[in-house]
Coordinates of C-alpha atoms and ligand atoms in Angstrom, one line a residue:
M1 CA 9.0 -3.5 -30.6
A2 CA 6.4 -2.7 -33.2
R3 CA 3.4 -1.0 -31.7
A4 CA 0.4 -3.3 -32.1
A5 CA -2.5 -2.2 -34.3
L6 CA -5.6 -1.4 -32.4
M7 CA -9.2 -1.5 -33.4
D8 CA -11.5 1.3 -32.4
F9 CA -13.2 0.2 -29.1
D10 CA -16.8 0.6 -30.3
K11 CA -16.1 -1.2 -33.6
A12 CA -14.4 -4.0 -31.6
L13 CA -17.6 -4.4 -29.6
E14 CA -19.8 -4.5 -32.7
L15 CA -17.8 -7.5 -34.0
F16 CA -16.9 -9.3 -30.8
E17 CA -18.1 -10.1 -27.4
P18 CA -15.5 -9.5 -24.7
V19 CA -15.1 -12.1 -21.9
I20 CA -13.0 -11.4 -18.9
G21 CA -11.7 -13.4 -16.0
L22 CA -9.9 -12.0 -13.0
E23 CA -7.4 -13.4 -10.6
V24 CA -6.7 -11.3 -7.6
H25 CA -4.0 -12.0 -5.1
V26 CA -4.6 -10.7 -1.6
E27 CA -1.5 -10.5 0.8
L28 CA -2.8 -11.2 4.3
N29 CA -1.5 -8.9 7.1
T30 CA -1.0 -11.7 9.6
T31 CA 1.9 -11.1 12.2
T32 CA 3.9 -14.0 10.8
K33 CA 4.2 -15.8 7.5
M34 CA 2.0 -18.5 6.1
F35 CA 4.1 -21.4 7.2
S36 CA 6.8 -20.0 9.5
S37 CA 7.4 -17.8 12.5
A38 CA 9.2 -15.1 10.4
P39 CA 7.6 -11.6 10.7
N40 CA 5.3 -10.9 7.7
P41 CA 6.4 -7.8 5.6
A42 CA 2.7 -7.4 4.4
N43 CA 2.0 -6.3 8.0
S44 CA 2.7 -2.6 8.5
A45 CA 4.9 -3.3 11.5
F46 CA 7.5 -4.9 9.2
H47 CA 7.2 -2.9 5.9
D48 CA 10.5 -1.3 6.1
A49 CA 12.7 -4.2 7.0
A50 CA 16.1 -4.5 5.3
P51 CA 16.4 -7.2 2.6
N52 CA 16.6 -10.8 3.8
T53 CA 16.0 -10.0 7.5
L54 CA 12.5 -11.4 7.8
I55 CA 13.4 -15.0 7.1
T56 CA 13.7 -18.4 8.7
P57 CA 15.1 -21.7 7.4
V58 CA 11.5 -22.4 6.2
C59 CA 11.4 -19.3 4.0
L60 CA 14.8 -20.4 2.4
G61 CA 13.8 -24.0 2.0
L62 CA 16.7 -25.2 4.0
P63 CA 17.0 -29.0 4.5
G64 CA 15.3 -30.3 7.5
S65 CA 13.0 -27.3 7.9
L66 CA 9.2 -28.0 8.0
P67 CA 6.2 -25.8 7.4
V68 CA 3.6 -25.2 10.1
V69 CA 0.2 -23.6 9.1
N70 CA -0.6 -20.2 10.5
E71 CA -4.0 -20.4 12.2
Q72 CA -4.6 -16.6 11.7
A73 CA -4.1 -17.0 8.0
I74 CA -6.7 -19.8 7.9
R75 CA -9.2 -17.6 9.8
S76 CA -8.6 -14.7 7.5
S77 CA -9.0 -16.9 4.4
I78 CA -12.3 -18.4 5.7
S79 CA -13.6 -14.9 6.5
L80 CA -12.6 -13.7 3.1
G81 CA -14.3 -16.8 1.5
L82 CA -17.5 -16.2 3.4
A83 CA -17.4 -12.5 2.4
L84 CA -17.2 -13.6 -1.2
G85 CA -20.3 -15.7 -0.7
C86 CA -18.3 -18.9 -1.1
S87 CA -18.9 -22.3 0.4
I88 CA -16.1 -23.3 2.8
A89 CA -14.5 -26.7 2.2
E90 CA -15.1 -29.2 5.1
S91 CA -11.5 -30.3 4.3
S92 CA -9.0 -28.6 2.0
R93 CA -5.5 -29.6 1.1
F94 CA -2.3 -27.9 0.4
A95 CA -0.4 -28.9 -2.8
R96 CA 3.1 -28.4 -4.2
K97 CA 3.3 -26.4 -7.4
N98 CA 6.7 -27.3 -8.8
Y99 CA 8.9 -24.9 -10.8
F100 CA 12.3 -23.4 -10.7
Y101 CA 12.9 -19.7 -10.2
P102 CA 15.5 -18.0 -8.1
D103 CA 12.8 -16.2 -6.0
L104 CA 11.5 -19.6 -4.9
A105 CA 14.2 -21.3 -2.9
K106 CA 12.3 -24.6 -2.4
N107 CA 11.7 -25.0 -6.1
Y108 CA 8.0 -25.4 -5.3
Q109 CA 5.3 -23.1 -4.1
I110 CA 2.9 -24.4 -1.5
S111 CA -0.6 -23.6 -2.9
Q112 CA -3.9 -25.3 -3.1
Y113 CA -5.0 -27.1 -6.2
D114 CA -8.0 -29.5 -6.3
E115 CA -9.2 -28.7 -2.8
P116 CA -9.3 -24.9 -2.3
I117 CA -10.5 -23.7 1.0
A118 CA -13.4 -21.6 -0.5
F119 CA -15.4 -22.1 -3.8
D120 CA -18.5 -21.1 -5.6
G121 CA -19.2 -17.6 -4.5
E122 CA -20.6 -14.4 -5.9
V123 CA -19.8 -10.7 -5.5
E124 CA -22.1 -7.8 -6.2
V125 CA -20.4 -4.9 -8.1
E126 CA -22.1 -1.6 -9.0
L127 CA -20.6 0.5 -11.7
E128 CA -20.6 4.3 -11.8
N129 CA -23.3 4.1 -14.5
G130 CA -25.6 2.2 -12.2
R131 CA -25.2 -1.2 -13.8
I132 CA -25.1 -4.0 -11.2
F133 CA -23.2 -7.3 -11.8
Q134 CA -23.0 -10.4 -9.8
V135 CA -19.5 -11.6 -10.5
P136 CA -19.2 -15.4 -10.2
I137 CA -16.3 -16.6 -8.0
E138 CA -14.9 -20.0 -8.9
R139 CA -12.5 -20.4 -6.0
A140 CA -10.4 -18.7 -3.3
H141 CA -7.3 -20.6 -2.3
M142 CA -4.4 -20.1 0.1
E143 CA -0.8 -20.1 -1.0
E144 CA 2.5 -18.5 -0.1
D145 CA 4.2 -15.6 -2.0
A146 CA 7.6 -15.9 -3.6
G147 CA 10.7 -13.6 -2.9
K148 CA 11.5 -10.5 -4.9
L149 CA 14.1 -10.2 -7.6
T150 CA 15.6 -6.9 -8.6
H151 CA 17.4 -6.8 -11.9
I152 CA 20.4 -4.6 -12.1
G153 CA 21.8 -3.1 -15.3
G154 CA 19.9 -3.2 -18.6
A155 CA 17.4 -0.6 -19.5
T156 CA 14.0 -1.9 -18.4
G157 CA 14.5 -3.3 -14.9
R158 CA 13.5 -6.7 -16.4
I159 CA 15.6 -9.8 -16.4
Q160 CA 16.4 -9.6 -20.1
G161 CA 19.6 -7.6 -20.6
A162 CA 20.3 -7.3 -16.9
E163 CA 23.9 -7.7 -15.7
Y164 CA 22.9 -9.4 -12.5
S165 CA 20.0 -9.9 -10.1
L166 CA 19.5 -9.5 -6.4
V167 CA 17.1 -11.6 -4.5
D168 CA 15.2 -10.6 -1.3
Y169 CA 13.5 -13.5 0.5
N170 CA 11.5 -11.3 2.9
R171 CA 8.4 -11.8 0.9
A172 CA 8.9 -15.5 0.5
G173 CA 6.2 -17.2 2.4
V174 CA 3.9 -14.2 2.8
P175 CA 0.3 -15.6 3.1
L176 CA -1.8 -15.0 0.0
V177 CA -5.3 -15.7 -1.0
E178 CA -5.8 -16.0 -4.7
I179 CA -9.4 -15.3 -5.7
V180 CA -10.4 -16.6 -9.2
T181 CA -13.5 -15.5 -11.0
R182 CA -15.4 -17.7 -13.5
P183 CA -15.5 -16.2 -17.0
I184 CA -17.6 -13.0 -16.9
F185 CA -20.0 -12.6 -19.7
G186 CA -22.4 -9.8 -20.6
A187 CA -20.3 -6.8 -19.5
E188 CA -19.8 -5.6 -23.1
A189 CA -18.5 -2.0 -23.2
D190 CA -18.4 -2.0 -19.4
A191 CA -15.9 -4.8 -19.2
P192 CA -12.9 -2.6 -18.5
A193 CA -14.7 -0.6 -15.8
L194 CA -16.1 -3.8 -14.3
A195 CA -12.7 -5.2 -14.0
S196 CA -11.4 -2.3 -12.0
A197 CA -14.6 -1.9 -10.0
Y198 CA -14.5 -5.6 -9.0
V199 CA -10.9 -5.3 -7.7
S200 CA -12.0 -2.2 -5.8
I201 CA -14.8 -4.2 -4.1
I202 CA -12.3 -6.9 -3.3
R203 CA -10.1 -4.2 -1.6
D204 CA -13.2 -3.0 0.3
I205 CA -13.9 -6.5 1.5
A206 CA -10.3 -7.1 2.6
L207 CA -10.1 -3.7 4.4
S208 CA -13.5 -4.1 6.1
L209 CA -12.4 -7.6 7.3
G210 CA -9.1 -6.1 8.4
I211 CA -7.2 -9.0 6.9
S212 CA -5.0 -7.1 4.5
E213 CA -3.6 -3.6 4.0
A214 CA -4.8 -4.1 0.5
R215 CA -2.6 -1.4 -1.1
M216 CA -2.2 -2.0 -4.8
E217 CA 0.9 0.2 -5.2
R218 CA 2.6 -1.9 -2.5
G219 CA 1.6 -5.2 -4.1
N220 CA -0.7 -6.2 -1.2
L221 CA -3.4 -6.5 -3.8
R222 CA -2.4 -7.8 -7.4
C223 CA -4.6 -8.4 -10.3
D224 CA -4.1 -10.5 -13.3
A225 CA -6.7 -9.7 -16.0
N226 CA -7.7 -12.5 -18.5
V227 CA -9.4 -11.2 -21.7
S228 CA -10.7 -13.0 -24.7
L229 CA -13.0 -12.1 -27.6
R230 CA -15.5 -14.3 -29.5
P231 CA -17.3 -13.3 -32.7
R232 CA -20.8 -12.2 -32.2
G233 CA -23.1 -15.2 -32.1
A234 CA -20.3 -17.8 -31.4
E235 CA -20.6 -20.2 -28.6
K236 CA -17.1 -21.2 -28.2
L237 CA -14.9 -19.0 -25.9
G238 CA -12.0 -17.3 -27.6
T239 CA -8.3 -17.7 -26.7
R240 CA -7.4 -15.6 -23.6
T241 CA -4.4 -13.6 -22.7
E242 CA -3.6 -12.9 -19.0
T243 CA -2.2 -9.4 -18.3
K244 CA -0.1 -9.8 -15.1
N245 CA 0.2 -7.6 -12.1
V246 CA -1.5 -4.4 -13.2
N247 CA -0.9 -2.2 -10.2
S248 CA -3.6 0.4 -10.0
F249 CA -7.3 0.6 -10.6
R250 CA -6.9 2.9 -13.5
S251 CA -4.4 0.6 -15.2
I252 CA -6.7 -2.4 -14.8
E253 CA -9.4 -0.6 -16.8
R254 CA -6.9 0.6 -19.4
A255 CA -5.2 -2.8 -19.8
V256 CA -8.6 -4.6 -20.4
R257 CA -9.6 -1.9 -22.9
Y258 CA -6.3 -2.2 -24.6
E259 CA -6.4 -6.0 -24.9
I260 CA -9.9 -5.8 -26.3
Q261 CA -8.7 -3.4 -29.0
R262 CA -5.5 -5.3 -29.7
Q263 CA -7.1 -8.7 -30.0
A264 CA -10.0 -7.3 -32.2
A265 CA -7.5 -6.0 -34.7
I266 CA -5.7 -9.3 -34.9
L267 CA -8.9 -11.4 -35.2
A268 CA -10.5 -9.1 -37.7
D269 CA -7.4 -9.4 -39.8
G270 CA -7.8 -13.1 -39.9
G271 CA -5.0 -13.7 -37.3
S272 CA -5.2 -15.7 -34.1
I273 CA -4.6 -14.9 -30.5
T274 CA -1.6 -16.6 -28.7
Q275 CA -2.5 -17.9 -25.3
E276 CA 0.1 -16.2 -23.2
T277 CA 0.8 -13.9 -20.2
R278 CA 1.3 -10.2 -21.1
H279 CA 3.0 -7.4 -19.3
W280 CA 1.3 -4.0 -18.8
H281 CA 3.5 -1.0 -19.4
E282 CA 2.2 2.0 -17.4
D283 CA 4.2 4.5 -19.3
T284 CA 3.0 3.6 -22.8
G285 CA -0.4 2.2 -21.9
T286 CA 0.3 -1.0 -23.8
T287 CA 0.8 -4.7 -23.1
S288 CA 3.7 -6.8 -24.5
A289 CA 4.0 -10.6 -24.9
G290 CA 5.3 -12.5 -21.8
R291 CA 5.5 -16.2 -21.8
P292 CA 3.2 -18.7 -23.7
K293 CA 0.9 -20.4 -21.4
S294 CA -1.1 -23.5 -22.1
D295 CA -3.9 -24.8 -20.0
A296 CA -1.8 -28.0 -19.6
D297 CA 1.2 -26.3 -18.1
D298 CA 2.6 -29.1 -16.0
Y299 CA 3.5 -28.0 -12.5
R300 CA 3.5 -31.6 -11.3
Y301 CA 1.0 -30.7 -8.6
F302 CA 0.8 -33.2 -5.8
P303 CA -0.5 -33.1 -2.2
E304 CA 1.9 -31.4 0.2
P305 CA 3.2 -34.3 2.4
D306 CA 4.5 -32.0 5.2
L307 CA 1.0 -30.5 6.0
L308 CA -2.2 -32.0 7.2
P309 CA -5.5 -31.1 5.5
V310 CA -7.2 -28.0 6.8
V311 CA -10.5 -29.1 8.5
P312 CA -12.2 -26.1 10.1
S313 CA -14.8 -26.9 12.6
P314 CA -18.4 -25.9 11.7
E315 CA -18.5 -23.8 14.8
L316 CA -15.5 -21.8 13.7
I317 CA -17.1 -21.2 10.3
E318 CA -20.3 -20.1 11.8
Q319 CA -18.6 -17.8 14.3
L320 CA -16.6 -16.1 11.5
R321 CA -19.8 -15.8 9.4
A322 CA -21.5 -14.1 12.4
E323 CA -18.6 -11.6 12.6
L324 CA -18.8 -10.6 8.9
P325 CA -19.1 -7.0 8.1
E326 CA -21.9 -5.6 5.9
P327 CA -21.4 -6.4 2.2
P328 CA -19.5 -3.6 0.5
A329 CA -22.1 -2.9 -2.2
A330 CA -24.9 -2.6 0.4
R331 CA -22.6 -0.6 2.7
R332 CA -21.9 1.8 -0.2
R333 CA -25.6 2.3 -0.8
R334 CA -26.3 2.9 2.9
L335 CA -23.5 5.3 3.4
K336 CA -24.4 7.4 0.4
A337 CA -28.0 7.7 1.7
E338 CA -26.8 8.4 5.3
W339 CA -24.4 11.0 4.2
G340 CA -26.8 12.7 1.7
F341 CA -24.1 12.7 -1.0
T342 CA -24.9 13.2 -4.7
D343 CA -23.8 10.4 -7.0
I344 CA -20.9 12.5 -8.1
D345 CA -19.8 13.3 -4.6
F346 CA -20.0 9.7 -3.5
Q347 CA -18.2 8.4 -6.6
G348 CA -15.5 10.9 -6.0
V349 CA -14.8 9.3 -2.6
V350 CA -15.0 5.8 -3.9
N351 CA -12.9 6.4 -7.0
S352 CA -10.1 8.0 -4.9
N353 CA -10.2 4.9 -2.7
L354 CA -11.0 7.0 0.4
L355 CA -14.2 5.4 1.4
V356 CA -12.6 3.8 4.4
E357 CA -10.9 7.0 5.5
V358 CA -14.0 9.2 5.0
T359 CA -16.1 6.6 7.0
E360 CA -13.6 6.6 9.9
T361 CA -13.3 10.3 9.9
V362 CA -17.1 10.6 10.1
A363 CA -17.0 7.9 12.9
A364 CA -14.5 10.1 14.7
G365 CA -17.0 13.0 14.7
A366 CA -16.7 15.0 11.5
T367 CA -19.6 15.8 9.3
P368 CA -19.7 13.7 6.1
A369 CA -19.3 16.9 4.0
A370 CA -16.3 18.1 5.9
A371 CA -14.7 14.6 5.9
R372 CA -15.2 14.4 2.1
K373 CA -13.8 17.9 1.6
W374 CA -10.6 17.4 3.5
W375 CA -9.9 13.9 2.1
T376 CA -10.8 14.3 -1.5
G377 CA -10.3 18.0 -1.8
E378 CA -7.1 18.6 0.1
L379 CA -5.4 15.4 0.9
A380 CA -6.0 13.5 -2.3
R381 CA -4.6 16.6 -4.2
I382 CA -1.5 16.7 -2.1
A383 CA -1.1 13.0 -2.3
N384 CA -1.3 13.1 -6.1
A385 CA 1.4 15.7 -6.3
Q386 CA 3.6 13.7 -4.1
N387 CA 2.7 10.4 -5.8
V388 CA 1.7 8.8 -2.5
D389 CA -1.6 7.5 -1.0
A390 CA -3.7 10.1 0.7
A391 CA -4.2 7.5 3.4
S392 CA -0.5 7.7 4.2
L393 CA -0.6 11.5 4.8
A394 CA -3.0 11.8 7.8
S395 CA -5.1 9.7 10.0
P396 CA -8.9 9.9 10.2
A397 CA -8.6 10.9 13.8
H398 CA -6.5 13.9 12.9
V399 CA -8.7 15.0 9.9
A400 CA -11.8 14.8 12.2
E401 CA -10.1 16.9 14.8
L402 CA -9.1 19.4 12.1
A403 CA -12.7 19.6 10.9
G404 CA -13.8 20.1 14.5
L405 CA -11.5 23.0 14.9
V406 CA -12.9 24.6 11.7
E407 CA -16.5 23.9 12.9
A408 CA -15.8 25.5 16.3
G409 CA -14.4 28.6 14.6
T410 CA -10.9 28.1 16.0
L411 CA -9.6 27.8 12.4
T412 CA -10.6 29.2 9.1
D413 CA -10.2 27.0 6.1
R414 CA -7.0 28.8 5.2
L415 CA -5.5 28.3 8.6
A416 CA -6.7 24.7 8.6
R417 CA -4.8 24.1 5.4
Q418 CA -1.6 25.2 7.2
V419 CA -2.4 23.0 10.1
L420 CA -2.9 20.1 7.7
E421 CA 0.6 20.8 6.3
G422 CA 1.9 20.4 9.9
V423 CA 0.0 17.2 10.3
I424 CA 1.5 15.7 7.1
A425 CA 5.0 16.9 8.3
G426 CA 4.4 14.9 11.4
E427 CA 4.3 17.8 13.8
G428 CA 1.6 16.2 15.9
S429 CA -2.2 16.6 16.2
P430 CA -4.1 19.6 14.8
Q431 CA -4.5 21.1 18.3
Q432 CA -0.8 20.6 19.1
I433 CA 0.1 22.4 15.8
V434 CA -2.4 25.2 16.4
D435 CA -0.8 25.7 19.8
A436 CA 2.8 25.4 18.6
R437 CA 2.4 27.5 15.5
G438 CA 0.0 30.0 17.1
L439 CA -2.5 29.5 14.3
A440 CA -5.8 29.8 16.0
V441 CA -8.3 32.5 14.9
V442 CA -8.2 35.6 17.1
S443 CA -11.7 35.5 18.5
D444 CA -11.0 38.3 21.0
D445 CA -12.9 41.3 19.6
S446 CA -10.7 43.8 21.4
A447 CA -7.7 42.6 19.4
L448 CA -9.7 42.8 16.2
I449 CA -11.1 46.2 17.1
A450 CA -7.6 47.6 17.7
A451 CA -6.5 46.4 14.2
I452 CA -9.8 47.8 12.6
D453 CA -9.5 51.2 14.2
Q454 CA -6.0 51.4 12.9
A455 CA -6.9 50.4 9.4
L456 CA -9.8 52.9 9.3
A457 CA -7.6 55.7 10.6
S458 CA -5.0 55.0 7.8
Q459 CA -7.7 54.9 5.1
P460 CA -10.0 58.0 5.9
D461 CA -11.4 58.0 2.3
V462 CA -12.8 54.4 2.8
L463 CA -14.2 55.4 6.2
E464 CA -16.0 58.3 4.5
K465 CA -17.5 55.9 1.9
I466 CA -18.7 53.4 4.4
R467 CA -20.4 56.3 6.3
D468 CA -22.1 57.3 3.1
G469 CA -23.6 53.8 2.9
K470 CA -21.2 52.4 0.3
V471 CA -20.5 49.3 2.3
Q472 CA -18.7 47.5 -0.5
A473 CA -15.8 49.9 0.3
A474 CA -15.3 48.0 3.5
G475 CA -13.5 45.3 1.5
A476 CA -10.2 47.3 1.6
V477 CA -10.3 47.6 5.3
I478 CA -11.2 44.0 5.9
G479 CA -8.2 43.0 3.6
A480 CA -5.9 45.2 5.7
V481 CA -7.2 43.8 8.9
M482 CA -6.9 40.2 7.8
K483 CA -3.3 40.9 6.7
A484 CA -2.5 42.6 10.0
M485 CA -3.9 39.5 11.8
Q486 CA -1.9 37.2 9.5
G487 CA -5.1 35.6 8.4
K488 CA -6.0 34.6 11.9
A489 CA -9.3 36.2 12.0
D490 CA -12.8 35.2 10.9
A491 CA -13.6 37.5 7.9
A492 CA -17.3 37.6 8.5
R493 CA -16.8 38.8 12.1
V494 CA -14.2 41.4 10.9
R495 CA -16.7 42.7 8.4
E496 CA -19.4 43.1 11.1
L497 CA -17.0 45.0 13.4
V498 CA -15.7 47.2 10.6
L499 CA -19.2 48.4 9.8
E500 CA -19.9 48.8 13.5
R501 CA -16.7 50.9 14.1
A502 CA -17.1 52.9 10.9
T503 CA -20.5 54.2 11.9
A504 CA -19.7 54.5 15.5
Q505 CA -16.8 56.9 15.1
Ligands
LIG601 P1 -4.2 -19.8 -14.7 O1 -3.5 -21.0 -14.1 O2 -4.0 -19.7 -16.1 O3 -4.0 -18.6 -13.9 P2 -6.8 -19.8 -13.4 O4 -7.9 -20.8 -13.4 O5 -6.1 -19.5 -12.1 O6 -5.8 -20.2 -14.6 O7 -7.4 -18.4 -13.9 C1 -7.9 -18.3 -15.2 C2 -8.8 -17.1 -15.3 O8 -9.2 -16.8 -16.6 C3 -10.1 -17.3 -14.5 O9 -10.6 -16.1 -14.0 C4 -11.1 -17.7 -15.7 O10 -12.4 -17.4 -15.4 C5 -10.6 -16.9 -16.8 N1 -10.8 -17.5 -18.1 C6 -10.8 -18.7 -18.5 N2 -11.0 -18.9 -19.8 C7 -11.3 -17.6 -20.3 C8 -11.5 -17.0 -21.5 N3 -11.7 -17.8 -22.7 N4 -11.7 -15.7 -21.6 C9 -11.6 -14.9 -20.5 N5 -11.3 -15.4 -19.3 C10 -11.1 -16.7 -19.2
LIG602 MG1 -4.1 -18.5 -11.6

């Protein structure tokens, strides 16, 4: 495949105005699926189930099976709609979206079409550079997920060239909310960053509502990014492409940027953009053509005859509204001020997607500085190296306990890092690991003094220098003592005692 020509990003923005539109799918973490009693794999309790074990006749579309709406999913969807500033429909309907694909056993997906549960919202997004956007939300509707295909053989893991494909229906029927923005204007050079910051805010909202695990790498949160360009001064919107399922925040930003540069090169060359889906390739940082997509794609939508309309009572809506958490943008501003963080420190936490973890660690008793240090300094680094989420390595409660042990002088930073290794290895709580591995700092002066006297006796020249007032010479003795104590001593206290003993002898 020939690599597409790209126009320089700044040049592209001189000639064209970028317009973006984002579709985000949020998998709800309800106990059971959208329309059946099958356990929901988007709930952490069922993550690791073997293929085709979380299924009922409804998930497989077997004859005679009928869907039943999951009340918990309706509540979660309403809460999410309210948090997005949407109006909630007095009555909304499910619809059948008809198409054939082997991951969809019924040959139709139950979705919502002309009557979504939530519509007309707005979400505030603040970028790193301080620009604030009100992103307009067109709709948020409920639907069910399809199963998962795994293509075997062939080079790319894609269906083209595969020898055969496996299908796992565990995901079939997982409750989803699809959030669709209106076209977003005026972001200009910030369009790529806005796209990723917006999805990050959606993640914050979902997590603070507790309605989704919202992990992009697991597909709990999926983003399709629509991008079009129009010549400067033009009124009419350009033709858009829709880059599918970009599965990290960084990739969203890169994919939007790439599409702007790719489309600009084509348009400037007198070409035209094909309305199509595109696939993002993480390894090459490029997109490639998927399937053509017209606005008139005919899915033969019609009202789902097996389900009644959803008519939430005004009391339920008001109750859920009263239970809404603080809006994420406001919450971010408040936390930053409360924690006394600089812009850089705070963005470091937000960008590594550890705001929730740091908040919970502070709530569990750690100082904000310690919480930030252990999460973004240590755990994020280890997580990167292992290619996992920092959140999967340790719990906020354990990190807070670790920070407490350091604060109390039971652990030095160095020892705390060893304890953290134990926590990650699943050896228990920090205190249990300190006890089991004997890692606590020796705070008993007599043990330290014994080691100091021995070190001084074996380095008489150093002893001499200290007595002559050359206190820098104490470093060699302190090092020897720390070594003898296997690092389990507070270096500052050792230093005090070394000076005391040297002059006392
Ligand atoms: P589809 O069925 O193609 O997924 P949706 O209505 O679900 O359509 O989503 C289309 C998305 O693309 C919306 O976010 C919408 O705002 C956005 N969009 C529509 N037209 C344009 C355009 N010309 N440029 C950029 N984004 C657009
Ligand atoms: Mg769509």
